[in-house]
Each structure stands twice: as C-alpha cells, then as structure tokens.
Coordinates of C-alpha atoms in Angstrom, one line a residue:
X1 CA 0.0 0.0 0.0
X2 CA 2.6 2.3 1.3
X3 CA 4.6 1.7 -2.5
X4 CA 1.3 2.1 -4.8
X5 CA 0.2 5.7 -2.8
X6 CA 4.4 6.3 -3.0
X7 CA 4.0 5.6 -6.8
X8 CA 1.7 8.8 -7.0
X9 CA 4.0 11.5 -5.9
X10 CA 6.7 12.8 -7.5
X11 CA 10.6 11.6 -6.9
X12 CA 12.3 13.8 -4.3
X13 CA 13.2 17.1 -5.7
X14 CA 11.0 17.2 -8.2
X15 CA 10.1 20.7 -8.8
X16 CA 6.5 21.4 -7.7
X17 CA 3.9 22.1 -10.5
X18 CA 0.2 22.8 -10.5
X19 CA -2.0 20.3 -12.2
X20 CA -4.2 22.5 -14.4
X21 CA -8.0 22.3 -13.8
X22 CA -9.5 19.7 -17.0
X23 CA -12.2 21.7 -18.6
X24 CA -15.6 22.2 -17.5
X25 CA -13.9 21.7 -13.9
X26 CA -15.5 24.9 -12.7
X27 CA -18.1 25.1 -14.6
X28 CA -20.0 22.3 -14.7
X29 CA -19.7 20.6 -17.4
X30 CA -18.7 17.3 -15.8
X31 CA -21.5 15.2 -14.4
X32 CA -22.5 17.0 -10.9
X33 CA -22.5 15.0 -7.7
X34 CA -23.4 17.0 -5.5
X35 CA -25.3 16.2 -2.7
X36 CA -26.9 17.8 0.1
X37 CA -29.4 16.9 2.7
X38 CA -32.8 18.2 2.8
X39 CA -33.9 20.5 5.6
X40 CA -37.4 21.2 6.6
X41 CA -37.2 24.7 7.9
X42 CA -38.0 25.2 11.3
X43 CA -42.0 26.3 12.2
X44 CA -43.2 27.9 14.5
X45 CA -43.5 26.4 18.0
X46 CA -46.4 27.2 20.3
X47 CA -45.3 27.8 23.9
X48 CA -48.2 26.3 25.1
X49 CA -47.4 22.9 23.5
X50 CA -43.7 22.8 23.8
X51 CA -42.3 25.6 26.6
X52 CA -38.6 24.5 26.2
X53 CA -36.8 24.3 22.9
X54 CA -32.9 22.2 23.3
X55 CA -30.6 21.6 20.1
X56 CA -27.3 21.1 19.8
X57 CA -24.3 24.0 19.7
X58 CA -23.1 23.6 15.4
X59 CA -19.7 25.4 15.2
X60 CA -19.6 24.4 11.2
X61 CA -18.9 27.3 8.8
X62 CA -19.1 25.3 5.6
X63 CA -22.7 26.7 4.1
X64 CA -21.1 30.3 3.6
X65 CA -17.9 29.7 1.7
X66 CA -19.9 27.3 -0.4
X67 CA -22.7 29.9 -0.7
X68 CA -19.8 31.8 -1.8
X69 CA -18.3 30.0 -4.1
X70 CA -21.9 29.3 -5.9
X71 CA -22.5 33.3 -6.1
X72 CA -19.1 34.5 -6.8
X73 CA -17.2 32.1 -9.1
X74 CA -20.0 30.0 -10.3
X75 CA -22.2 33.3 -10.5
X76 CA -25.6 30.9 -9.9
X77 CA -28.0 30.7 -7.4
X78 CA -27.1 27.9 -4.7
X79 CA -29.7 24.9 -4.1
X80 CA -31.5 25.9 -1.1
X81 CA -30.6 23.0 0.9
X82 CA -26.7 24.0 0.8
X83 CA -28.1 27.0 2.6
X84 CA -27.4 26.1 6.4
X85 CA -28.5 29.3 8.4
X86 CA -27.3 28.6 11.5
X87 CA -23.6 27.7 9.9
X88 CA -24.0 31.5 8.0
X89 CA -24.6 33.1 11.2
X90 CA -21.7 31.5 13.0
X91 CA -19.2 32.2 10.3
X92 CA -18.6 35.6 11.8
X93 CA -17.1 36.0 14.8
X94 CA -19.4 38.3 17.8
X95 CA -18.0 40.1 20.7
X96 CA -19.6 37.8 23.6
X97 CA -18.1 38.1 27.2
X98 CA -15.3 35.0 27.8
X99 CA -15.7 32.5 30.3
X100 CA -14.4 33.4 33.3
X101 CA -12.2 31.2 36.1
X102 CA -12.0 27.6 34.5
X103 CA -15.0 27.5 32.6
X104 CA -14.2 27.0 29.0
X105 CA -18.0 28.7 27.7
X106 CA -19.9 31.7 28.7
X107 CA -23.0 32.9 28.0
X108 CA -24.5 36.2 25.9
X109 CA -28.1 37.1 25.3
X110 CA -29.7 39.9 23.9
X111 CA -33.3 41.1 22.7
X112 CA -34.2 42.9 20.3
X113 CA -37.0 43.6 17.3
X114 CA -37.4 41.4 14.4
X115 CA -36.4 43.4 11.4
X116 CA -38.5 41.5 9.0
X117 CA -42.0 41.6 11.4
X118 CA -41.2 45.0 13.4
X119 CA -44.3 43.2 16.0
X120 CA -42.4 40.5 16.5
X121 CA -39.0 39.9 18.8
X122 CA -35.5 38.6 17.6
X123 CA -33.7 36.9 20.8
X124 CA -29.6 36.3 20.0
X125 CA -28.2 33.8 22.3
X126 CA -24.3 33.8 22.0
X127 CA -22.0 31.1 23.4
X128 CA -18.0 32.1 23.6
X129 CA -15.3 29.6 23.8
X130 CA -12.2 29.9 25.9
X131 CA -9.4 31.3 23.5
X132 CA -6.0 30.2 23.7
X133 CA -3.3 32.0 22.4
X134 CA -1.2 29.9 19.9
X135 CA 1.8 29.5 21.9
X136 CA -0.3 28.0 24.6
X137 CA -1.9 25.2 22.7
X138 CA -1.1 22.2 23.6
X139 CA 1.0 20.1 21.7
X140 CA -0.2 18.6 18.3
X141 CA -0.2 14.9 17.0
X142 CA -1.5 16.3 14.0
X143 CA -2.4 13.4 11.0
X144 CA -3.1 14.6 7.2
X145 CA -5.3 12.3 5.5
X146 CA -5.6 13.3 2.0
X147 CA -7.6 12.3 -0.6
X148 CA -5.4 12.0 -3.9
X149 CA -7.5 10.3 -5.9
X150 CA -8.4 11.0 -10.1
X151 CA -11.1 13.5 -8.7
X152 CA -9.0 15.6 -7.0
X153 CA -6.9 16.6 -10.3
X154 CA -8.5 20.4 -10.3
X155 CA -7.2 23.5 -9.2
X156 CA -9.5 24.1 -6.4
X157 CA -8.6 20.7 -5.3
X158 CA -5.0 18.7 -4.7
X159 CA -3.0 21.6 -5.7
X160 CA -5.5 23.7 -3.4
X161 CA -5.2 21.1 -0.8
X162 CA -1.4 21.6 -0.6
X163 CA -1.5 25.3 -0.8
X164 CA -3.9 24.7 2.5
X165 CA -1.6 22.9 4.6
X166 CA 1.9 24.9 4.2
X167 CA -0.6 27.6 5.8
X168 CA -0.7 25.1 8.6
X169 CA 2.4 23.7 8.9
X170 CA 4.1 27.5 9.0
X171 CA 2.0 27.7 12.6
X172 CA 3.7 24.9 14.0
X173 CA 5.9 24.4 16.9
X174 CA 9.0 22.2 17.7
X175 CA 6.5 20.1 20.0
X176 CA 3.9 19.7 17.5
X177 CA 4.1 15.9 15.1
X178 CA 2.4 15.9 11.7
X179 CA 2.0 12.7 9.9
X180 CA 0.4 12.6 6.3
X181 CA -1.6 9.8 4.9
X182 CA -2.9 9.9 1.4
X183 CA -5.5 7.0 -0.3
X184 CA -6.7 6.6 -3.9
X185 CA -7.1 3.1 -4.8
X186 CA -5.0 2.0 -1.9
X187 CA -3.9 3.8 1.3
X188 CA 0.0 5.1 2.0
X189 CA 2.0 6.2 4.9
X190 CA 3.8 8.7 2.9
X191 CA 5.4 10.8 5.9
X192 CA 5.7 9.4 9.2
X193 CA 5.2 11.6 12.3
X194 CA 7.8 14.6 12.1
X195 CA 7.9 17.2 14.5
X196 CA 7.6 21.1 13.6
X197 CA 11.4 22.2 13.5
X198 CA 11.8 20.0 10.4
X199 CA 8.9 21.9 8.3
X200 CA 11.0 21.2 4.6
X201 CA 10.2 17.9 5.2
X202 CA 6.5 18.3 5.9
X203 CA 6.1 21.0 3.1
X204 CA 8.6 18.4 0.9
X205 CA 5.9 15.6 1.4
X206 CA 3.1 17.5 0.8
X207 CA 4.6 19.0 -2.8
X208 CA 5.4 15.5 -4.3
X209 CA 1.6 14.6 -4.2
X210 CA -0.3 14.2 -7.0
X211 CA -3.9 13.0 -7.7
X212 CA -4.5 9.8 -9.7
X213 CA -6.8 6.3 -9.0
X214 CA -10.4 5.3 -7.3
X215 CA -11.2 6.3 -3.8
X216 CA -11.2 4.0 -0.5
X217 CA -11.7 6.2 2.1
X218 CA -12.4 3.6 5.3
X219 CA -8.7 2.1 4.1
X220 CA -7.6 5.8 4.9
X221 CA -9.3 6.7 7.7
X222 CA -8.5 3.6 9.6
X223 CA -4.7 4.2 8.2
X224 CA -4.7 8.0 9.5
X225 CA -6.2 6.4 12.7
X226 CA -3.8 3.5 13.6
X227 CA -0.7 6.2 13.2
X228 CA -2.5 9.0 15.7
X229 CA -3.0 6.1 17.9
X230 CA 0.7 5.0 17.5
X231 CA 2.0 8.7 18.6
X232 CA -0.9 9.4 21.2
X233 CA -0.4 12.6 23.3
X234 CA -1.7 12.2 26.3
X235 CA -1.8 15.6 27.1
X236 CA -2.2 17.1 23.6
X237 CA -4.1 17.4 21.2
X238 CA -5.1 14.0 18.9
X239 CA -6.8 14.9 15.3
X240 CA -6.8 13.2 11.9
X241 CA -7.5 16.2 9.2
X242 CA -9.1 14.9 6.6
X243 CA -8.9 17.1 3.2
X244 CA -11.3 16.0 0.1
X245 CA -14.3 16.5 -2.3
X246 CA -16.2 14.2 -0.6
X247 CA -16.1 11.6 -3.0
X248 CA -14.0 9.0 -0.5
X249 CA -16.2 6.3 -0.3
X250 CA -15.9 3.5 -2.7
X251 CA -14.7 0.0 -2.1
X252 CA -15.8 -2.4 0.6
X253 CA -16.0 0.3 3.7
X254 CA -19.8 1.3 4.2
X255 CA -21.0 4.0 6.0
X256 CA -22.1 2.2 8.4
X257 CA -18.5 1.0 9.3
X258 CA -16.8 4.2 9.1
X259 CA -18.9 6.1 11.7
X260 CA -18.4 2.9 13.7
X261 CA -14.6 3.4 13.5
X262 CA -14.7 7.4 14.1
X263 CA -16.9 7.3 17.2
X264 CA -14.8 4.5 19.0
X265 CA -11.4 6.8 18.4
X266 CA -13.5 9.7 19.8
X267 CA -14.2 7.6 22.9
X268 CA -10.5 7.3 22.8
X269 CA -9.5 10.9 22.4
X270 CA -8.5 11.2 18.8
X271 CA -10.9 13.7 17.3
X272 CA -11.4 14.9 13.3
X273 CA -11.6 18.1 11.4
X274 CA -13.1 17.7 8.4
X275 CA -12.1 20.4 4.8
X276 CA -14.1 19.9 1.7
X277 CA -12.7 21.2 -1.1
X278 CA -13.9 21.7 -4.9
X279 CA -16.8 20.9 -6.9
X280 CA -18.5 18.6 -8.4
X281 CA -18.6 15.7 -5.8
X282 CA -19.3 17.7 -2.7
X283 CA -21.1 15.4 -0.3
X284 CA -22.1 17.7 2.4
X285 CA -24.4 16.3 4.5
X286 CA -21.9 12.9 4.8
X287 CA -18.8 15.1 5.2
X288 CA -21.2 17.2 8.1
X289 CA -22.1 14.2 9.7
X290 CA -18.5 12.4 10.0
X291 CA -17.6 15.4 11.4
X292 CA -19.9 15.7 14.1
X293 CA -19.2 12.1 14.7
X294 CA -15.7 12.8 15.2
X295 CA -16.3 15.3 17.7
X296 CA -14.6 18.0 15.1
X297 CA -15.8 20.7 12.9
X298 CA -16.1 20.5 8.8
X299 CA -15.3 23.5 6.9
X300 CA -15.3 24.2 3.1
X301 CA -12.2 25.9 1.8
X302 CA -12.8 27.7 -1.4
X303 CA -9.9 29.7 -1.6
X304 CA -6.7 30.5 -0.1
X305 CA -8.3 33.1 1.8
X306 CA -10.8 30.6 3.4
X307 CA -7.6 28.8 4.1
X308 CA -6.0 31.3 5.7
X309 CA -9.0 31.9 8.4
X310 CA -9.8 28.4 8.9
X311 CA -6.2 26.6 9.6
X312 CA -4.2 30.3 10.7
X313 CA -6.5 32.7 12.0
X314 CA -8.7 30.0 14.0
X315 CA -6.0 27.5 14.3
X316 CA -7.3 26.7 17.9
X317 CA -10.7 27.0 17.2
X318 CA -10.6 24.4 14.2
X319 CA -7.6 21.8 16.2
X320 CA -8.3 22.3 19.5
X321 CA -11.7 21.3 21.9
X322 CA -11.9 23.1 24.8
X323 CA -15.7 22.1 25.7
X324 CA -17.5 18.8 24.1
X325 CA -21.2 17.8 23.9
X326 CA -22.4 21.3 24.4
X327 CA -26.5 21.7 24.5
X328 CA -28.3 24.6 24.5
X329 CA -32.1 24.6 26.2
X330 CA -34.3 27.5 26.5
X331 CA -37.5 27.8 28.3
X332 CA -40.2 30.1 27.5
X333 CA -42.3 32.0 29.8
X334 CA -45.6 31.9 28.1
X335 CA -46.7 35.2 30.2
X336 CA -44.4 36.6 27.6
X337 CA -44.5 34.1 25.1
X338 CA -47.1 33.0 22.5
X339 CA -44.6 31.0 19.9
X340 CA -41.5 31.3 18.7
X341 CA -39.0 29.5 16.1
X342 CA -35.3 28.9 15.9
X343 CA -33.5 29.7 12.8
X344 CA -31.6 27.1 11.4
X345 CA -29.9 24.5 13.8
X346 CA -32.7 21.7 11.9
X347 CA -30.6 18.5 11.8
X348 CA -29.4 19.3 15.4
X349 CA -32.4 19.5 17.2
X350 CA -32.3 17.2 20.6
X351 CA -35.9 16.3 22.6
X352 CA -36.0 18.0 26.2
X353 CA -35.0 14.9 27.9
X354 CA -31.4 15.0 26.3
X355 CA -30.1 17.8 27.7
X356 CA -29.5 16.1 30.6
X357 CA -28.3 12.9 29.4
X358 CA -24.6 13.5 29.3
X359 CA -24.8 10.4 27.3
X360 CA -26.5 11.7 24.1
X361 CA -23.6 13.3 22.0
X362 CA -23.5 17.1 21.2
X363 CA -21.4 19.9 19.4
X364 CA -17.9 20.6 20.2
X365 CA -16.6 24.1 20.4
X366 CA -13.3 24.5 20.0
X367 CA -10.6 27.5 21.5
X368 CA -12.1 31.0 20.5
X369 CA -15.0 29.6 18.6
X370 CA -18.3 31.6 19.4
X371 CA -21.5 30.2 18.4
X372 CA -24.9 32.4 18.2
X373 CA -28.5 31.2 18.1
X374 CA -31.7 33.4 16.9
X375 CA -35.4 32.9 17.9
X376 CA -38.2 35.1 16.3
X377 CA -40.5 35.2 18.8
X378 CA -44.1 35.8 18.7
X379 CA -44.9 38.1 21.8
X380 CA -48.3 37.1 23.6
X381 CA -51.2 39.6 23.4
X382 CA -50.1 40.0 19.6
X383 CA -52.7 40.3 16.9
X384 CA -50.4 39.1 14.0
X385 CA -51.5 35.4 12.7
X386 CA -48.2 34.5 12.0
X387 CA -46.3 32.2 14.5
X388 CA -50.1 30.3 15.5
X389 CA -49.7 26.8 15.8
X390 CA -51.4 25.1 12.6
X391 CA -53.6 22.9 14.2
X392 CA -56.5 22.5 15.9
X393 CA -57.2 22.5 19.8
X394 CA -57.7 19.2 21.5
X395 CA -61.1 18.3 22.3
X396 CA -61.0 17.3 25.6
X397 CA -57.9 19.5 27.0
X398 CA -59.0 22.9 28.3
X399 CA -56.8 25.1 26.6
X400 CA -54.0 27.1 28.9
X401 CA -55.2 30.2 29.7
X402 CA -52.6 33.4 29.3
X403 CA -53.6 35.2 32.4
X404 CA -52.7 32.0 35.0
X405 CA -49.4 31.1 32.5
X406 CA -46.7 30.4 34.9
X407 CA -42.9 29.7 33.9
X408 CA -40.3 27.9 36.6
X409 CA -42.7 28.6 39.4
X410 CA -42.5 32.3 38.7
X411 CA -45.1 35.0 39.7
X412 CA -47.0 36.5 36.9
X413 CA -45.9 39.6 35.8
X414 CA -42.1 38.8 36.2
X415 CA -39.3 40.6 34.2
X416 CA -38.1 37.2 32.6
X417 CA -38.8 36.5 29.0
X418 CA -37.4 33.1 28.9
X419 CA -34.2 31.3 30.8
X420 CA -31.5 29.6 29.1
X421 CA -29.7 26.7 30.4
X422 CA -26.1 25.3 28.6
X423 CA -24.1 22.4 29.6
X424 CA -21.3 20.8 28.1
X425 CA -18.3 18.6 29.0
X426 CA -14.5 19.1 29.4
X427 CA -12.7 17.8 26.4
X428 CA -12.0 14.7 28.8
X429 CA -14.9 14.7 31.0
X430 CA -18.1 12.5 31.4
X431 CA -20.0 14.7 33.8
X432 CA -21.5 18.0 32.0
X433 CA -21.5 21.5 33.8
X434 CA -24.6 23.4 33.8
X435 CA -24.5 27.8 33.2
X436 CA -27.5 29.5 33.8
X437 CA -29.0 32.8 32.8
X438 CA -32.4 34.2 32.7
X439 CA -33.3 36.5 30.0
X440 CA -35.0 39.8 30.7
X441 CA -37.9 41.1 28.4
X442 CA -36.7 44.6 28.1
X443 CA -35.9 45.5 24.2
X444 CA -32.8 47.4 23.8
X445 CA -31.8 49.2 20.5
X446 CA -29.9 46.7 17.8
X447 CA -26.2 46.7 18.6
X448 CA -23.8 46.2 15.8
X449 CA -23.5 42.5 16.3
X450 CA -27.4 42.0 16.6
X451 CA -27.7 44.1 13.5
X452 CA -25.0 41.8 11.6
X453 CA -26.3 38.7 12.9
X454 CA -30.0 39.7 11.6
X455 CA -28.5 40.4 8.3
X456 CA -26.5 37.0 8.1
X457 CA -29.9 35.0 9.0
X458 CA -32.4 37.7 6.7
X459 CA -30.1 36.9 3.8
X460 CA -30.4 33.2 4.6
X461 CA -33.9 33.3 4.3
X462 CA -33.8 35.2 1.0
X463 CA -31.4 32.2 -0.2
X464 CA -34.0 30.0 1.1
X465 CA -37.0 31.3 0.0
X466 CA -38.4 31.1 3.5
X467 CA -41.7 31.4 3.9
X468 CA -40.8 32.8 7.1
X469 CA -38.9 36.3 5.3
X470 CA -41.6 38.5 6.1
X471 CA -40.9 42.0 4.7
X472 CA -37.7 41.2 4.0
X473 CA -35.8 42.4 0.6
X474 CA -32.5 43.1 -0.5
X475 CA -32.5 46.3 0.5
X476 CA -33.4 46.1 3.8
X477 CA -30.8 43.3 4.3
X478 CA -28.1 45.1 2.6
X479 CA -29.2 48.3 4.8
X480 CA -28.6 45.9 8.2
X481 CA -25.7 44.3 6.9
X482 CA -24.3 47.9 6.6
X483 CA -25.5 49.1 10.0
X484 CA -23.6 45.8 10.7
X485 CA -20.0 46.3 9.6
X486 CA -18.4 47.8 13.2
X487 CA -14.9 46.9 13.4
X488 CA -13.8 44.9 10.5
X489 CA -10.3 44.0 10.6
X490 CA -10.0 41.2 8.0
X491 CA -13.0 42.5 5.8
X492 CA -15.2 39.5 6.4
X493 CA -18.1 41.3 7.3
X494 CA -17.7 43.3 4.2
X495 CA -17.8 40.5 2.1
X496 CA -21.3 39.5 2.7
X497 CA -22.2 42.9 0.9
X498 CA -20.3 41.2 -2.6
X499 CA -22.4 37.9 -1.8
X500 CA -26.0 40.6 -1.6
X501 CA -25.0 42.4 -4.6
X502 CA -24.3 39.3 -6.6
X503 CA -27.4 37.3 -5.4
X504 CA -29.1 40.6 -6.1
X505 CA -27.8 40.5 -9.4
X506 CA -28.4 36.8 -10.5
X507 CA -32.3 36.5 -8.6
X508 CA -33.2 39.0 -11.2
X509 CA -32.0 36.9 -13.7
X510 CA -31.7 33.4 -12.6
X511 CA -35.0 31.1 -11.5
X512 CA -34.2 29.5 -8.1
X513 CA -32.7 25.9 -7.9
X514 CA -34.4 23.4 -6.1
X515 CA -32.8 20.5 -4.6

C-alpha cells in the first residue's frame, strides 16, 4: 500500500507544478455530484405545547464559503438546501463576554425587534469559547489524511489542498508531530510523524503529491487512525484532518463502518476536522455528519483566503476542543411568550429529555469559537397570525389560559422572558456542567452584532425562499448588513455585501434551484 500511494508523488526534488484544472472543472460541465441533505425549515412552536426548545451548539462554517463560491465564481443561485442558516450566522465572529475562572464557555443574550416583522421579537443567544493564544496550545499529534484520488486533479482541489496545509504547517511548533496519509485506490504512509522544527520535510511531502486512481476512504481513515494512535499525546491534542471532495467512499467500507470506527477513536481521544474542497462531488451532508461524529468541525475551503482563516487565523478553534457535547435549552415563559422558532440549527435539534443525558452526544466548540443562536418570537397579546400553531385545539384539554401562565414557578408579571440553560463537558470529562441565565424582556436598541447577525440569518432566508422572510428584501438586508460592519479588521463582514449584490444581481436573472 505504502509503495502504490508512494507511486503517485513525484521523486524527491521534483520541482513542484500545479496540475491544471480539466475543462468544464468549474463550470459544470462534468456530471455534478453534489449532494446535500434536505432541511425542513424550522416552524413555529407554540409555547403552550412545547415551553422548552434544546438543540445542539453547530460550530460548522461550511454553508457560507460554499454559498460563496456558488455566487461569486459559479455566479448561480445555490440549491436551497446547501443553505445552512445557522452555519451562515456562526461564520462571523461576535464580541460575547469570555468564560471566566476555568469555565471554557460563557454565555450572551440579547433582545431585540425582528427586522422583518417590526411586531415580533428577535432573541440572540451567544456562546464564547475559551481562546487560547497559539503559543499556549497544547501540543499537536497532527495526521493529514488526504484524498489524492483522479477526482482531485482540479485546481481548487489537490494543488488547493497543498497550498492549505503549508498555511498550517508555518504555525507549527517544535513540540507539535504531523504525519500525512494519502488514499486513492489503496492507502500510504507517505510521511511518518515529524515534528515542527523540520517543516522542509512536511512542506517536501506534501509538494510531491499528486492526484491519480479510485477512492477508498475507510482504508484511509482507519490508516490515519492506527498512526495518531501510534503517537498518542496524552496531554495534547489528537486529530486526523481529513482534506477532500467528498467523494471517499468506494470500495468495501460502508458507512455504516466508518462512523463505527470514528466514534470508538473519539471515545479514545482522537478527534477529526473535516475540509471539503472543490466541486463537483461535494457530499455535504456525509462530510457534516463524519464530522460531528468525530467530535470536530467541517469547513469548506474555497480559496486560499478561506484557508487562511480556517487553519491560521482559527488555528485553535478548528484543532483544539476546549468544551465537548455542548447543549443549548431554553424555556419560554408563556406570560411573555405565545410561539416562537429557531432559525436554522434543523438536523441538530435534541428532545428536552437530552439535555441532561450527558450520554446523548453534542457539538464541540473548539478554542475561540463563538457560536450564536436566533429565535423570532411571537410576543403574547399580539394580533399578527403568524407564528399560531397550525392545528386544531384538543377536544377534551382545556386550553392554557394566558392570564394563569406560569414559567419555573415564577409569579406573573415577572421581568423574565425566557431562561436559558447550557451544559457541556471538558474535552475529557463524562460529567457535564450546567451555566445559567435568565433572559429579561426589556428590548434594547440593535447593537452592531445584533444588526450583523440579523442580516446574516435575513439573507439566509432570501437564499432560502423562506416562507418565514416577512418584509424582507434586498434592501433592507443590505441596509442591516451595513449598520452591521463595526470593526472589520480582516473584511469578512464586508464580504457578505459582494455575496448581496451578486445574489441581487443573479435572482433578477436566474430562477431559483431546487434540490
């Protein structure tokens, strides 16, 4: 195995050359692959029925940059079930207060108005990770599983893929160990763990490979595996970082077999980070959930840029855990409350009675990472028809009436809107921690973030088509988004006003994709 993946790079010293994208690579003029999982958008829940609403925290950024990619350099509309709201939202970094002492998450909430129903509310709830300056990570046993198969031959693939990790590899430190596996056809061993002072011979490896052969991915990934296991840090950090187009499943592994194999190395402390990369064969909902099994994160890297954020400017977000199994539930006080509905988070909603079962799996947020949720709510007393529950009353229930509501034993009339309850787990832990923190019913003029935030999730639902957009248009979004720009050092913000424009641009042009 080791000599047929060795066979597919070139001889030492080789000088390193891009492999030119074949035609149609960008454009679609190969047979498109592409799949994505369909999402029921979220409705409208009536407090009465269901008080408490509990998903788990989703620290994947991979629905932007692929919105991205459709709207910029494929200049078409994406299918609306690539659009992943909550994964647009948390994309952008918020200014949430840190955890304090040795809690690794704190909590953030705010109130504010619904921009596209002015008689409704919008309630942000923000979660902030523990950062960790680089130089106090702890040390890497890093494993580069890279899919070099006859798929990957495109520029925005292999040669993108390599590109991607000399980012990485220029962040590491003499007590960091990468190892790189690659598989097409058969799985190799093509650089065995080296440590960070020797980084020509990391960056060395990673030139010489070239794309070529079928994919067997379980050979791979039970490959990348064996070698973290060999090199385990005890007190470090374990990860396999698997790079493809999501085509890395043919051969005898099923599905089946390879979650089986990631969720018994998480149980054993080796976690993976999943890139996607390219077009074409983009399975995202497979490459989401391997991801989540794996206790990691999945990204989609459409440019050097994207590169650049996810493996240097969020190193320790994207390598290192500093909280596992994190669960977010929030109860509603229907004094306050008539409905409300989160937007996004579908394929991560949890039933009440998991939030505290610590052993029903969860999100991961890793060093840094901030994640942000948003409920429209439907404030009792209103007249508007939206947010009613769609079905008839029961027959033989009386009905709850508003004016005896009560919420966690609390006297009517109380200054709480609703009360949110987080826990998670240390990256090594069994036991969850709980953080509490009601949330007042006073609405407060839009801060920057709440106004960015809006703009993120408003233009989701334009993507979408949401029935759910309300008044919504371009403009308006565009005009938040602005309000929403604050302090933009790396221009990310900005760049969701190029994604407006050109969805602006193609919607008047284009009719809407269905998936």
């Amino acid at each position: 195995a080791v000599a047929e993946a060795s066979a597919r790079m070139r001889p030492a010293g080789a000088p390193a050359i891009g492999i030119p994208a074949p035609p149609g690579a960008f454009h679609g003029e190969r047979p498109n692959r592409e799949q994505y999982g369909h999402i029921e958008e979220n409705a409208f829940i009536a407090v009465a029925d269901e008080p408490r609403s509990t998903f788990s925290v989703d620290v994947d950024r991979a629905s932007y940059s692929n919105i991205r990619r459709f709207l910029l350099r494929e200049h078409r509309l994406p299918p609306i079930d690539a659009v992943q709201i909550e994964e647009m939202v948390n994309y952008f970094a918020y200014d949430y207060r840190l955890p304090r002492g040795d809690a690794p998450v704190a909590v953030t909430t705010e109130l504010g108005t619904a921009p596209w129903r002015p008689e409704h509310r919008l309630l942000r709830v923000g979660l902030a990770a523990r950062p960790i300056e680089v130089e106090d990570l702890p040390p890497s046993n890093l494993v580069f599983l890279l899919d070099v198969s006859g798929s990957m031959q495109s520029g925005d693939k292999l040669p993108l893929v390599k590109r991607s990790l000399r980012l990485l590899v220029d962040q590491l430190r003499p007590e960091d160990h990468v190892a790189i596996v690659v598989y097409a056809g058969a799985a190799g061993l093509v650089l065995e763990p080296t440590d960070g002072t020797d980084k020509d011979r990391i960056i060395e490896a990673i030139d010489r490979l070239e794309a070529g052969g079928s994919t067997a991915g379980g050979a791979g990934l039970r490959l990348a595996y064996d070698v973290a296991r060999r090199h385990f840090r005890s007190e470090g950090n374990n990860r396999v970082i698997l790079a493809t187009d999501g085509d890395f499943n043919v051969g005898e592994s099923s599905d089946g077999g390879m979650v089986r194999l990631i969720e018994d190395r998480r149980r054993q402390g080796t976690f993976l980070t999943v890139l996607g990369f390219g077009t074409g064969n983009l399975q995202n909902e497979k490459m989401q959930s391997i991801a989540q099994h794996g206790n990691g994160n999945y990204a989609y890297i459409d440019s050097i840029d994207e590169a650049r954020k996810v493996l240097v400017g969020e190193m320790g977000g994207t390598l290192v855990t500093v909280a596992k199994d994190v669960k977010i539930q929030i109860e509603f006080n229907p004094a306050e409350v008539a409905s409300y509905r989160l937007l996004g988070y579908e394929n991560r909603l949890l039933a009440e009675r998991d939030f505290n079962d610590d052993t029903r799996d969860a999100g991961e947020m890793g060093a840094g990472h901030t994640v942000t949720a948003l409920y429209e709510i439907v404030p009792t007393g209103t007249a508007s028809e939206v947010g009613r529950p769609r079905v008839d009353p029961l027959r033989y229930q009386t009905p709850p009436d508003e004016n005896s509501a009560r919420s966690d034993e609390r006297p009517l009339g109380s200054d709480e809107l609703a009360f949110v309850r987080v826990r998670y787990k240390q990256p090594d832990g069994d036991t969850s921690a709980l953080v509490e923190r009601p949330v007042g019913t006073r609405v407060r003029a839009a801060s920057t973030d709440f106004a960015f935030a809006s703009a993120v999730a408003g233009f989701g639902m334009l993507l979408r088509n949401s029935e759910h957009r309300g008044s919504l248009s371009v403009d308006r979004v565009r005009s938040l988004a602005q309000d929403g720009l604050g302090d933009d050092p790396h221009g990310y913000r900005r760049g969701l006003l190029q994604l407006i424009d050109a969805y602006a641009a193609l919607s008047a042009t284009q009719d809407r994709p269905q998936d």
